[in-house]
Coordinates of C-alpha atoms and ligand atoms in Angstrom, one line a residue:
X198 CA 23.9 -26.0 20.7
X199 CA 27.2 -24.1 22.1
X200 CA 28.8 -21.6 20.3
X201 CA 32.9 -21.8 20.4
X202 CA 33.8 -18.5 18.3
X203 CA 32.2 -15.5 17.2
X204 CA 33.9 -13.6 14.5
X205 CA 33.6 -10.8 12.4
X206 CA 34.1 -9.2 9.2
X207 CA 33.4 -5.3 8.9
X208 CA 33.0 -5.1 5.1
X209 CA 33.1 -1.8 2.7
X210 CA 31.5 -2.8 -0.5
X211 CA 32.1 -0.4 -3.8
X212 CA 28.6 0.2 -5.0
X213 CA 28.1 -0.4 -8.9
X214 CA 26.3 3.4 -9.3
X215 CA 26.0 5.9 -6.3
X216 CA 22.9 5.5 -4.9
X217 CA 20.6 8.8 -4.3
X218 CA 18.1 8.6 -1.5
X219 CA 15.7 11.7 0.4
X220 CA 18.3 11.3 2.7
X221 CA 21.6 11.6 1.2
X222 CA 24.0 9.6 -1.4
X223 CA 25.5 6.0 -0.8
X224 CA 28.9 5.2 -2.9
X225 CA 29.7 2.0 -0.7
X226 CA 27.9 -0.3 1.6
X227 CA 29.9 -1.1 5.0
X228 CA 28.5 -4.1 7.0
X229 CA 29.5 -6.4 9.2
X230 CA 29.4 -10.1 9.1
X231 CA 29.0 -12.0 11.9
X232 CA 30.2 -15.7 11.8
X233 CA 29.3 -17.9 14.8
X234 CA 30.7 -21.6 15.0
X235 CA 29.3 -24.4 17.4
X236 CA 30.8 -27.2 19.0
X237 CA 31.1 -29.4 15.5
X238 CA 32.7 -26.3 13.3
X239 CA 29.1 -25.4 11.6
X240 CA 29.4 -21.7 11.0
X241 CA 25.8 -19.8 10.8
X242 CA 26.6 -16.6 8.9
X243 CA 24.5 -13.0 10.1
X244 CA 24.7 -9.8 8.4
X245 CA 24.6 -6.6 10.2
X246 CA 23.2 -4.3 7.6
X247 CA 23.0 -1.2 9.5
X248 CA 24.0 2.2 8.2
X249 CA 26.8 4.2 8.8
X250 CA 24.9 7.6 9.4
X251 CA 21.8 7.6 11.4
X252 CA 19.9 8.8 8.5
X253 CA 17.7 5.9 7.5
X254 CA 16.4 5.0 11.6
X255 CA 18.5 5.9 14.7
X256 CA 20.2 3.2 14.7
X257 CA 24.0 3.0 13.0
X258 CA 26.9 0.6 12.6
X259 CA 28.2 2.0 14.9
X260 CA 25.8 1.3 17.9
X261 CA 24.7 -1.9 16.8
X262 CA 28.2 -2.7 16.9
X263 CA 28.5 -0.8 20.6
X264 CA 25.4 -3.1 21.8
X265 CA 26.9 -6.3 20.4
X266 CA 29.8 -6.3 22.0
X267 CA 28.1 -4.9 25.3
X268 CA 25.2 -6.4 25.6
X269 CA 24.1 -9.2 23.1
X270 CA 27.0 -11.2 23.0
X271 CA 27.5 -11.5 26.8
X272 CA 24.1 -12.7 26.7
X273 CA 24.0 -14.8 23.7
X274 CA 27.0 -16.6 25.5
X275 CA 25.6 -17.2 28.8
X276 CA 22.3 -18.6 27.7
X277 CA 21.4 -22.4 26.8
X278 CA 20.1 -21.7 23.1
X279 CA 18.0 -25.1 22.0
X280 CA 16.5 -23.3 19.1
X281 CA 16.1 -20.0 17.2
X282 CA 13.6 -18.8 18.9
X283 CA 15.6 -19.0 22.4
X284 CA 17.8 -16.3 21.0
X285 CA 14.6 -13.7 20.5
X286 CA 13.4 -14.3 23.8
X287 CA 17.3 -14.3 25.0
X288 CA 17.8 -10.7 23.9
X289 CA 14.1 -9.2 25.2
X290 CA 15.7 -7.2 28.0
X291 CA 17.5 -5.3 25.9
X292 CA 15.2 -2.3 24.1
X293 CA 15.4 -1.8 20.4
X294 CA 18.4 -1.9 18.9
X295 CA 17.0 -4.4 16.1
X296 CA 19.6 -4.4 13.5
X297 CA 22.3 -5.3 16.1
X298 CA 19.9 -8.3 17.5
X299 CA 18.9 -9.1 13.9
X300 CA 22.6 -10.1 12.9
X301 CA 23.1 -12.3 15.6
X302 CA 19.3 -13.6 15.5
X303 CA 20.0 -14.5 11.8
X304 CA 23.2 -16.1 12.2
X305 CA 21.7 -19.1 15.0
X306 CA 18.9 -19.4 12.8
X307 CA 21.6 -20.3 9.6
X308 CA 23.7 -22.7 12.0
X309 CA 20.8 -24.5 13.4
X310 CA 19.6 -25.1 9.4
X311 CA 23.0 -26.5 8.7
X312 CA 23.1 -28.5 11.9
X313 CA 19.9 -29.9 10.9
X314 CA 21.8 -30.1 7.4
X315 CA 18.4 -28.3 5.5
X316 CA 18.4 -25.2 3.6
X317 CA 17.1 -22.4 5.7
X318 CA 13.9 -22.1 4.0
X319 CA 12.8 -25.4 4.9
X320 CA 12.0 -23.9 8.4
X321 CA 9.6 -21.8 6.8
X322 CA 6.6 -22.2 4.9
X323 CA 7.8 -22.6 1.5
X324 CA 6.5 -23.4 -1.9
X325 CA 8.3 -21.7 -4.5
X326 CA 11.8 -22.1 -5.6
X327 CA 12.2 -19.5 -7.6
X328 CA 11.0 -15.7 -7.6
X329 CA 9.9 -12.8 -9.2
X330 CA 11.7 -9.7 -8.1
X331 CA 12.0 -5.9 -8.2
X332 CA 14.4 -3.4 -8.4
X333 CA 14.4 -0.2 -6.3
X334 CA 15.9 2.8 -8.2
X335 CA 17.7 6.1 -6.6
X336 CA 17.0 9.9 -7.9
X337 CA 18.0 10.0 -11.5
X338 CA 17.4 14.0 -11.9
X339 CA 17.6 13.0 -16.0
X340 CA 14.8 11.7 -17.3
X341 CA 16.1 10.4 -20.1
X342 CA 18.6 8.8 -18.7
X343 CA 15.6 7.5 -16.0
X344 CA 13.7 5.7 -18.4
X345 CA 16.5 4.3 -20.5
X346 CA 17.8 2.5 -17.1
X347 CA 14.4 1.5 -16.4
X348 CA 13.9 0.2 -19.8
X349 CA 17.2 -1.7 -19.2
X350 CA 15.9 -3.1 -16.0
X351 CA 12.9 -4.6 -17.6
X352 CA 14.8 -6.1 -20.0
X353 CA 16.8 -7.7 -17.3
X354 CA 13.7 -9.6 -15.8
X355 CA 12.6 -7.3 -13.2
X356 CA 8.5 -6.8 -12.8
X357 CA 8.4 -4.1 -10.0
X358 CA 10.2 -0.6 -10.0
X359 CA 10.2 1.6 -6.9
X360 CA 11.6 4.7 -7.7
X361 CA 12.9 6.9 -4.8
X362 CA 11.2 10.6 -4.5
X363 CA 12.0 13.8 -3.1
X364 CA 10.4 17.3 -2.5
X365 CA 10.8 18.2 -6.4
X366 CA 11.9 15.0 -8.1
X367 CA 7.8 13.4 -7.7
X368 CA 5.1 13.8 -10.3
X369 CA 7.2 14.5 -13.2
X370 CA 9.6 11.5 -12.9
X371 CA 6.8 9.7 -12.0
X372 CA 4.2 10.5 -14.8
X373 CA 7.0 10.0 -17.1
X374 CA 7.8 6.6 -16.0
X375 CA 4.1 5.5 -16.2
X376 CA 3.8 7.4 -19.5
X377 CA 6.3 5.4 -21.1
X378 CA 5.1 2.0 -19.3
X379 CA 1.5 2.0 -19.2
X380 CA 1.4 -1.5 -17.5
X381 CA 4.5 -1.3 -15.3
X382 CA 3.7 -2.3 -11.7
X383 CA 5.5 1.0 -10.9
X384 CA 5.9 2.7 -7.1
X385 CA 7.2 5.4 -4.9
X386 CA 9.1 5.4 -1.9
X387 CA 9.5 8.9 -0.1
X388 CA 12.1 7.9 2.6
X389 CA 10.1 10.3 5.1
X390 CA 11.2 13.1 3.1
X391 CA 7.2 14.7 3.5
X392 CA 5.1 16.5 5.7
X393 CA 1.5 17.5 5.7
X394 CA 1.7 20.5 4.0
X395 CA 2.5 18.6 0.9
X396 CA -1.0 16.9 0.9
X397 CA -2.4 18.5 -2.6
X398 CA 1.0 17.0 -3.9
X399 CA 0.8 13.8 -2.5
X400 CA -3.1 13.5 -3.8
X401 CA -1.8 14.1 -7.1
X402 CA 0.0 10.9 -7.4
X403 CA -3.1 8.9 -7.3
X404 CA -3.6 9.8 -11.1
X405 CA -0.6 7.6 -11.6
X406 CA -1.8 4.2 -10.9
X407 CA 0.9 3.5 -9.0
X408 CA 1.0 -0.1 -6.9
X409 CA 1.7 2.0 -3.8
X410 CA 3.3 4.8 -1.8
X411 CA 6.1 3.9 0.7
X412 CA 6.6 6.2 3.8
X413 CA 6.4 9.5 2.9
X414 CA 6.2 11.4 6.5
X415 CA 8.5 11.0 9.6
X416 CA 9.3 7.6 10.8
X417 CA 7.2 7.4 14.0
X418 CA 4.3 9.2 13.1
X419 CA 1.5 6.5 12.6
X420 CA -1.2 9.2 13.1
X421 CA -0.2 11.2 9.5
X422 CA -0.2 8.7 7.3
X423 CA -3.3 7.5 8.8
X424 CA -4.8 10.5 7.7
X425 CA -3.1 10.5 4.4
X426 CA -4.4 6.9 3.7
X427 CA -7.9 8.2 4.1
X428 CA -7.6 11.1 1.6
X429 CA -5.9 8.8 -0.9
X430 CA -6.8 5.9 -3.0
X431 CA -2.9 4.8 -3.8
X432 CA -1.9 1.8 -0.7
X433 CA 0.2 3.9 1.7
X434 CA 3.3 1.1 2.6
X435 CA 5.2 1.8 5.7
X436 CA 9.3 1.0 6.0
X437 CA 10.8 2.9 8.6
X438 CA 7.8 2.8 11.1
X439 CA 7.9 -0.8 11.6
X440 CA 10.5 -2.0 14.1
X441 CA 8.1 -4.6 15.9
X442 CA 5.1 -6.2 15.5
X443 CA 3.1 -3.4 18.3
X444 CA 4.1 -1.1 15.7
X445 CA 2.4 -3.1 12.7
X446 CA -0.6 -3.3 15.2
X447 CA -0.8 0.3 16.1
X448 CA -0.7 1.2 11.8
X449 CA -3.9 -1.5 11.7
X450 CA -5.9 -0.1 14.4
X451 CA -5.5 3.5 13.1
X452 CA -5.6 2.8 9.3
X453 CA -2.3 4.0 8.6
X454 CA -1.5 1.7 5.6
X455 CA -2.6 -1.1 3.5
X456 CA 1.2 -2.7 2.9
X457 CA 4.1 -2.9 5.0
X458 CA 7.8 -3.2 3.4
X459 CA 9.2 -5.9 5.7
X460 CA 12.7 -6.1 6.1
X461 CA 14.1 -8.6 8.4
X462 CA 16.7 -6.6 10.2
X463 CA 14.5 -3.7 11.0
X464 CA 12.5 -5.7 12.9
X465 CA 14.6 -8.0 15.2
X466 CA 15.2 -11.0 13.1
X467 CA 13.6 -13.9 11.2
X468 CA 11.0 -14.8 14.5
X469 CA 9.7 -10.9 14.7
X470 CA 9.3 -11.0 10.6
X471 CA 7.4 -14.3 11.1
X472 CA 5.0 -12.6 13.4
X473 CA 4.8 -9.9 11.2
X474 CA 3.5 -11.5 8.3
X475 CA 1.3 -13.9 9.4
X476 CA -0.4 -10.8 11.2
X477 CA -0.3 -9.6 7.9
X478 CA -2.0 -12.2 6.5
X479 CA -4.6 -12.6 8.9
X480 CA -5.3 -8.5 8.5
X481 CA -5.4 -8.4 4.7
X482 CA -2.4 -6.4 4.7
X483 CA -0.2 -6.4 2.1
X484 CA 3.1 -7.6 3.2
X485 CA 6.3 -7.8 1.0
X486 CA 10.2 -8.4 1.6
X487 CA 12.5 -4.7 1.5
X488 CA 16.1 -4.8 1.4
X489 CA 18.6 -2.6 2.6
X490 CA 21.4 -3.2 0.1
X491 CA 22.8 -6.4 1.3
X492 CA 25.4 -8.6 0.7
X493 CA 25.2 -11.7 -0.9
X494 CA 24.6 -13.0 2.9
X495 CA 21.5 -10.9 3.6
X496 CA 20.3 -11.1 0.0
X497 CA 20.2 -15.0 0.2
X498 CA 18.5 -14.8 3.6
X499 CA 15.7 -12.2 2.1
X500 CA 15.5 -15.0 -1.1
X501 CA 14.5 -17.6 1.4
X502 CA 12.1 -15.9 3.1
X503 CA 10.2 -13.9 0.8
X504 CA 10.2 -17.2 -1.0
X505 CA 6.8 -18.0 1.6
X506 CA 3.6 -18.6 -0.1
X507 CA 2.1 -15.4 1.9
X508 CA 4.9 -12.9 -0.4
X509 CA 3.1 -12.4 -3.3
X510 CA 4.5 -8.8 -4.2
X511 CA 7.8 -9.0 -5.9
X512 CA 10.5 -7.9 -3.1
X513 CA 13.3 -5.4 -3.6
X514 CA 15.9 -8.1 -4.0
X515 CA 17.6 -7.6 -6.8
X516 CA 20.4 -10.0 -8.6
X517 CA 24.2 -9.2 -7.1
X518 CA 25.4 -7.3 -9.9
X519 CA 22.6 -4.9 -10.0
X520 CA 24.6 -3.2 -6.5
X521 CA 28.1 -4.5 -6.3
X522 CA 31.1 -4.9 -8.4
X523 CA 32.2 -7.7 -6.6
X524 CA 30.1 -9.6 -3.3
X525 CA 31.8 -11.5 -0.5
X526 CA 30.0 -14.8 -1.2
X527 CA 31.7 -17.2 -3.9
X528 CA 28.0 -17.8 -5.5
X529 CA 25.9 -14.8 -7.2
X530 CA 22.5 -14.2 -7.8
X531 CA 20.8 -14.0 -11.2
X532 CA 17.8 -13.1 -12.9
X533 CA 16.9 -15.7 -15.2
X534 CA 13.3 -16.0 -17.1
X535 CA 12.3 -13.0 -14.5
X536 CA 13.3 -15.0 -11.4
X537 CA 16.3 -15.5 -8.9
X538 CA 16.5 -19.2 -7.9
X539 CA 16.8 -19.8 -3.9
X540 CA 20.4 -21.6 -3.0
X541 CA 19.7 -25.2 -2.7
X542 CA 22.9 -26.0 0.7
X543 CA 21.7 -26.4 3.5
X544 CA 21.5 -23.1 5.7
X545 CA 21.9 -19.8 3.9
X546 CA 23.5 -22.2 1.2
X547 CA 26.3 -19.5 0.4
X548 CA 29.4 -19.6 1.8
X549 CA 32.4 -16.7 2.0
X550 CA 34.8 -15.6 -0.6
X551 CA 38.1 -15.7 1.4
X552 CA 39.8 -14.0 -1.0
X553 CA 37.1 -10.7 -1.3
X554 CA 36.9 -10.6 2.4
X555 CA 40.5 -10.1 2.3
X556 CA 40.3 -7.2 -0.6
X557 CA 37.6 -5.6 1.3
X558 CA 36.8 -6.5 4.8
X559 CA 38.8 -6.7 8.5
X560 CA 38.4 -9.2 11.0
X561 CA 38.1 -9.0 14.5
X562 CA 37.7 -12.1 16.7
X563 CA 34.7 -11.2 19.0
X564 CA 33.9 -14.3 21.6
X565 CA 36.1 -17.4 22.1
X566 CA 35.0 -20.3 24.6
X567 CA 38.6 -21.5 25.7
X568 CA 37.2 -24.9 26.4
X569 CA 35.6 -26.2 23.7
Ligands
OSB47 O1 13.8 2.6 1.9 O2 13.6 0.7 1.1 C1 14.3 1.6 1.5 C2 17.9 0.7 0.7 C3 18.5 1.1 1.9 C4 17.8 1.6 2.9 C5 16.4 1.8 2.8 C6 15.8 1.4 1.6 C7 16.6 1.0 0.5 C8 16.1 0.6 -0.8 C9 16.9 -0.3 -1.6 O3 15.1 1.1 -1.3 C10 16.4 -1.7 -1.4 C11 17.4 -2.8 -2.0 O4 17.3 -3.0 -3.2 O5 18.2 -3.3 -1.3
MG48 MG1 11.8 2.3 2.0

């Protein structure tokens, strides 16, 4: 394929509710999307989901923006990409920086779909066209208020709720929610917001039946939860550990965790997640889809992934309206009968909202090939 333009559209999204994390308190989601056009006008669509502060990993808008313009771009244009995979092995010489390779990785995989004219998931092994999801929920210090919105959430369809946890917002929260919903596939996601010397505390969360325990130390420390796993009966899940698929083989080898939150963008792209979970699979490890708050772009690539037979744990992909007043996609996302239906174009099978990309994003023109 050739690639005449490369655009893109640095969005700020108003969030529905702040969002409270270990780490700090989101009131809008910025993100870029990239838009890449070949030879016959197809457009493959790849968000750039980074954060703005390098409090989730190291990485930031900022810099993936920095290494896109610098580095991947210069490369993506240069190369003869056939297929998907051309791109991963493309971009190898340049270290890390997965969130920035990810949005460009995502967008050739969404143009070579449409140029095959096949919705994305057909590349993948799929067999369900509709799924269950869950809903990940910030640090409501009101318990009351806590369960009322959880009991709202239920109603809406959802069957999973991760709650986020702090140092002091843990048990309680926690033994309340399962308290009020015996049944509830309920867990806990510290954001690497613990350290060892919160062991006894940590051990006491195995009274609450919870479905499992995601990243509660620092986020390259394979050797603590390792330890942690073997003290506790809860599945430890890693997030921000996981950038490649060495890392998912160094948390096997040392028993670090039973399940592994995958998120597509923290890991390089769609050919890095494929690895993933088919290593997953062939481990026993429990992999499921994370999200990082995306737009209707990212959310309708995470639908068609985690629509594979081997996801089997609802994912935190919630329905549109659950983050954002408004999305930058015409189409939204809805929980019907407990499920989100996959988009049934060909591609991502969404396409943008001119007029909310001109209430909230700018655009910058990043590559033009002057002879196509
Ligand atoms: O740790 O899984 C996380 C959002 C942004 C960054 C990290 C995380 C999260 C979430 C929300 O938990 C997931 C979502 O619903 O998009
Ligand atoms: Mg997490």
């Amino acid at each position: 394929m050739k690639i005449k333009k490369i655009e893109s559209y640095q969005v700020r999204l108003p969030l529905v509710s702040p969002f409270q994390t270990s780490y700090g308190m989101l009131n809008e989601k910025a993100c870029d999307i990239l838009v890449i056009t070949d030879e016959v006008g197809n457009q493959g669509f790849g968000e750039l989901v980074a954060f703005e502060q390098a409090n989730y990993i190291d990485e930031t808008l900022m810099s993936s923006r920095a290494i896109i313009q610098s580095e991947l771009l210069p490369l993506l244009t240069s190369h003869d990409i056939g297929k998907p995979a051309d791109v991963t092995q493309v971009f190898q010489e340049v270290k890390g920086n997965v969130m920035a390779k990810s949005a460009l990785e995502t967008a050739i995989w969404d143009l070579f779909a449409k140029r095959q004219n096949q919705p994305l998931a057909t590349l993948f092994d799929v067999t369900k066209n509709s799924l269950a999801v869950g809903v990940s929920i910030g640090i409501i210090k009101n318990l009351t208020v806590l369960k009322e919105q959880v009991t709202d959430y239920l109603n809406q369809g959802y069957s999973r709720v991760k709650l986020k946890i702090a140092p002091g917002y843990d048990f309680e929260p926690l033994a309340m929610l399962r308290a009020a919903f015996p049944d509830l596939l309920l867990m806990a996601d510290a954001n690497s917001a613990y350290t060892m010397a919160d062991i006894t505390l940590l051990k006491k969360l195995d009274k609450l039946n919870l479905a499992m325990i995601e990243q509660p130390f620092t986020t390259t420390d394979f050797v603590a939860h390792s330890e942690l796993q073997k003290m506790m009966q809860t599945p430890i899940c890693l997030d921000e550990n996981i950038r490649c698929l060495d890392d998912v083989k160094t948390a096997y080898a040392l028993g670090s965790c039973q399940s592994i939150n995958l998120k597509i963008p923290r890991v390089g792209g769609i050919q890095s997640a494929l690895e993933i979970s088919r290593f997953c699979q062939e481990k026993d490890i429990l992999v499921w889809l994370g999200g990082m708050f995306e737009s209707g772009i990212g959310r309708s690539l995470n639908l068609q992934f985690a629509a594979q037979a081997c996801f089997t744990f609802p994912g935190d992909i919630s329905a549109s309206s659950r983050y954002f007043v408004e999305d930058i996609i015409n189409e939204s996302f809805r929980i019907e009968n407990g499920c989100i239906s996959l988009p049934q174009g060909p591609g991502l099978g969404v396409s943008l909202s001119a007029s909310n990309l001109k209430k909230y994003a700018a655009y910058q023109l990043l590559y033009k090939d002057e002879l196509l």
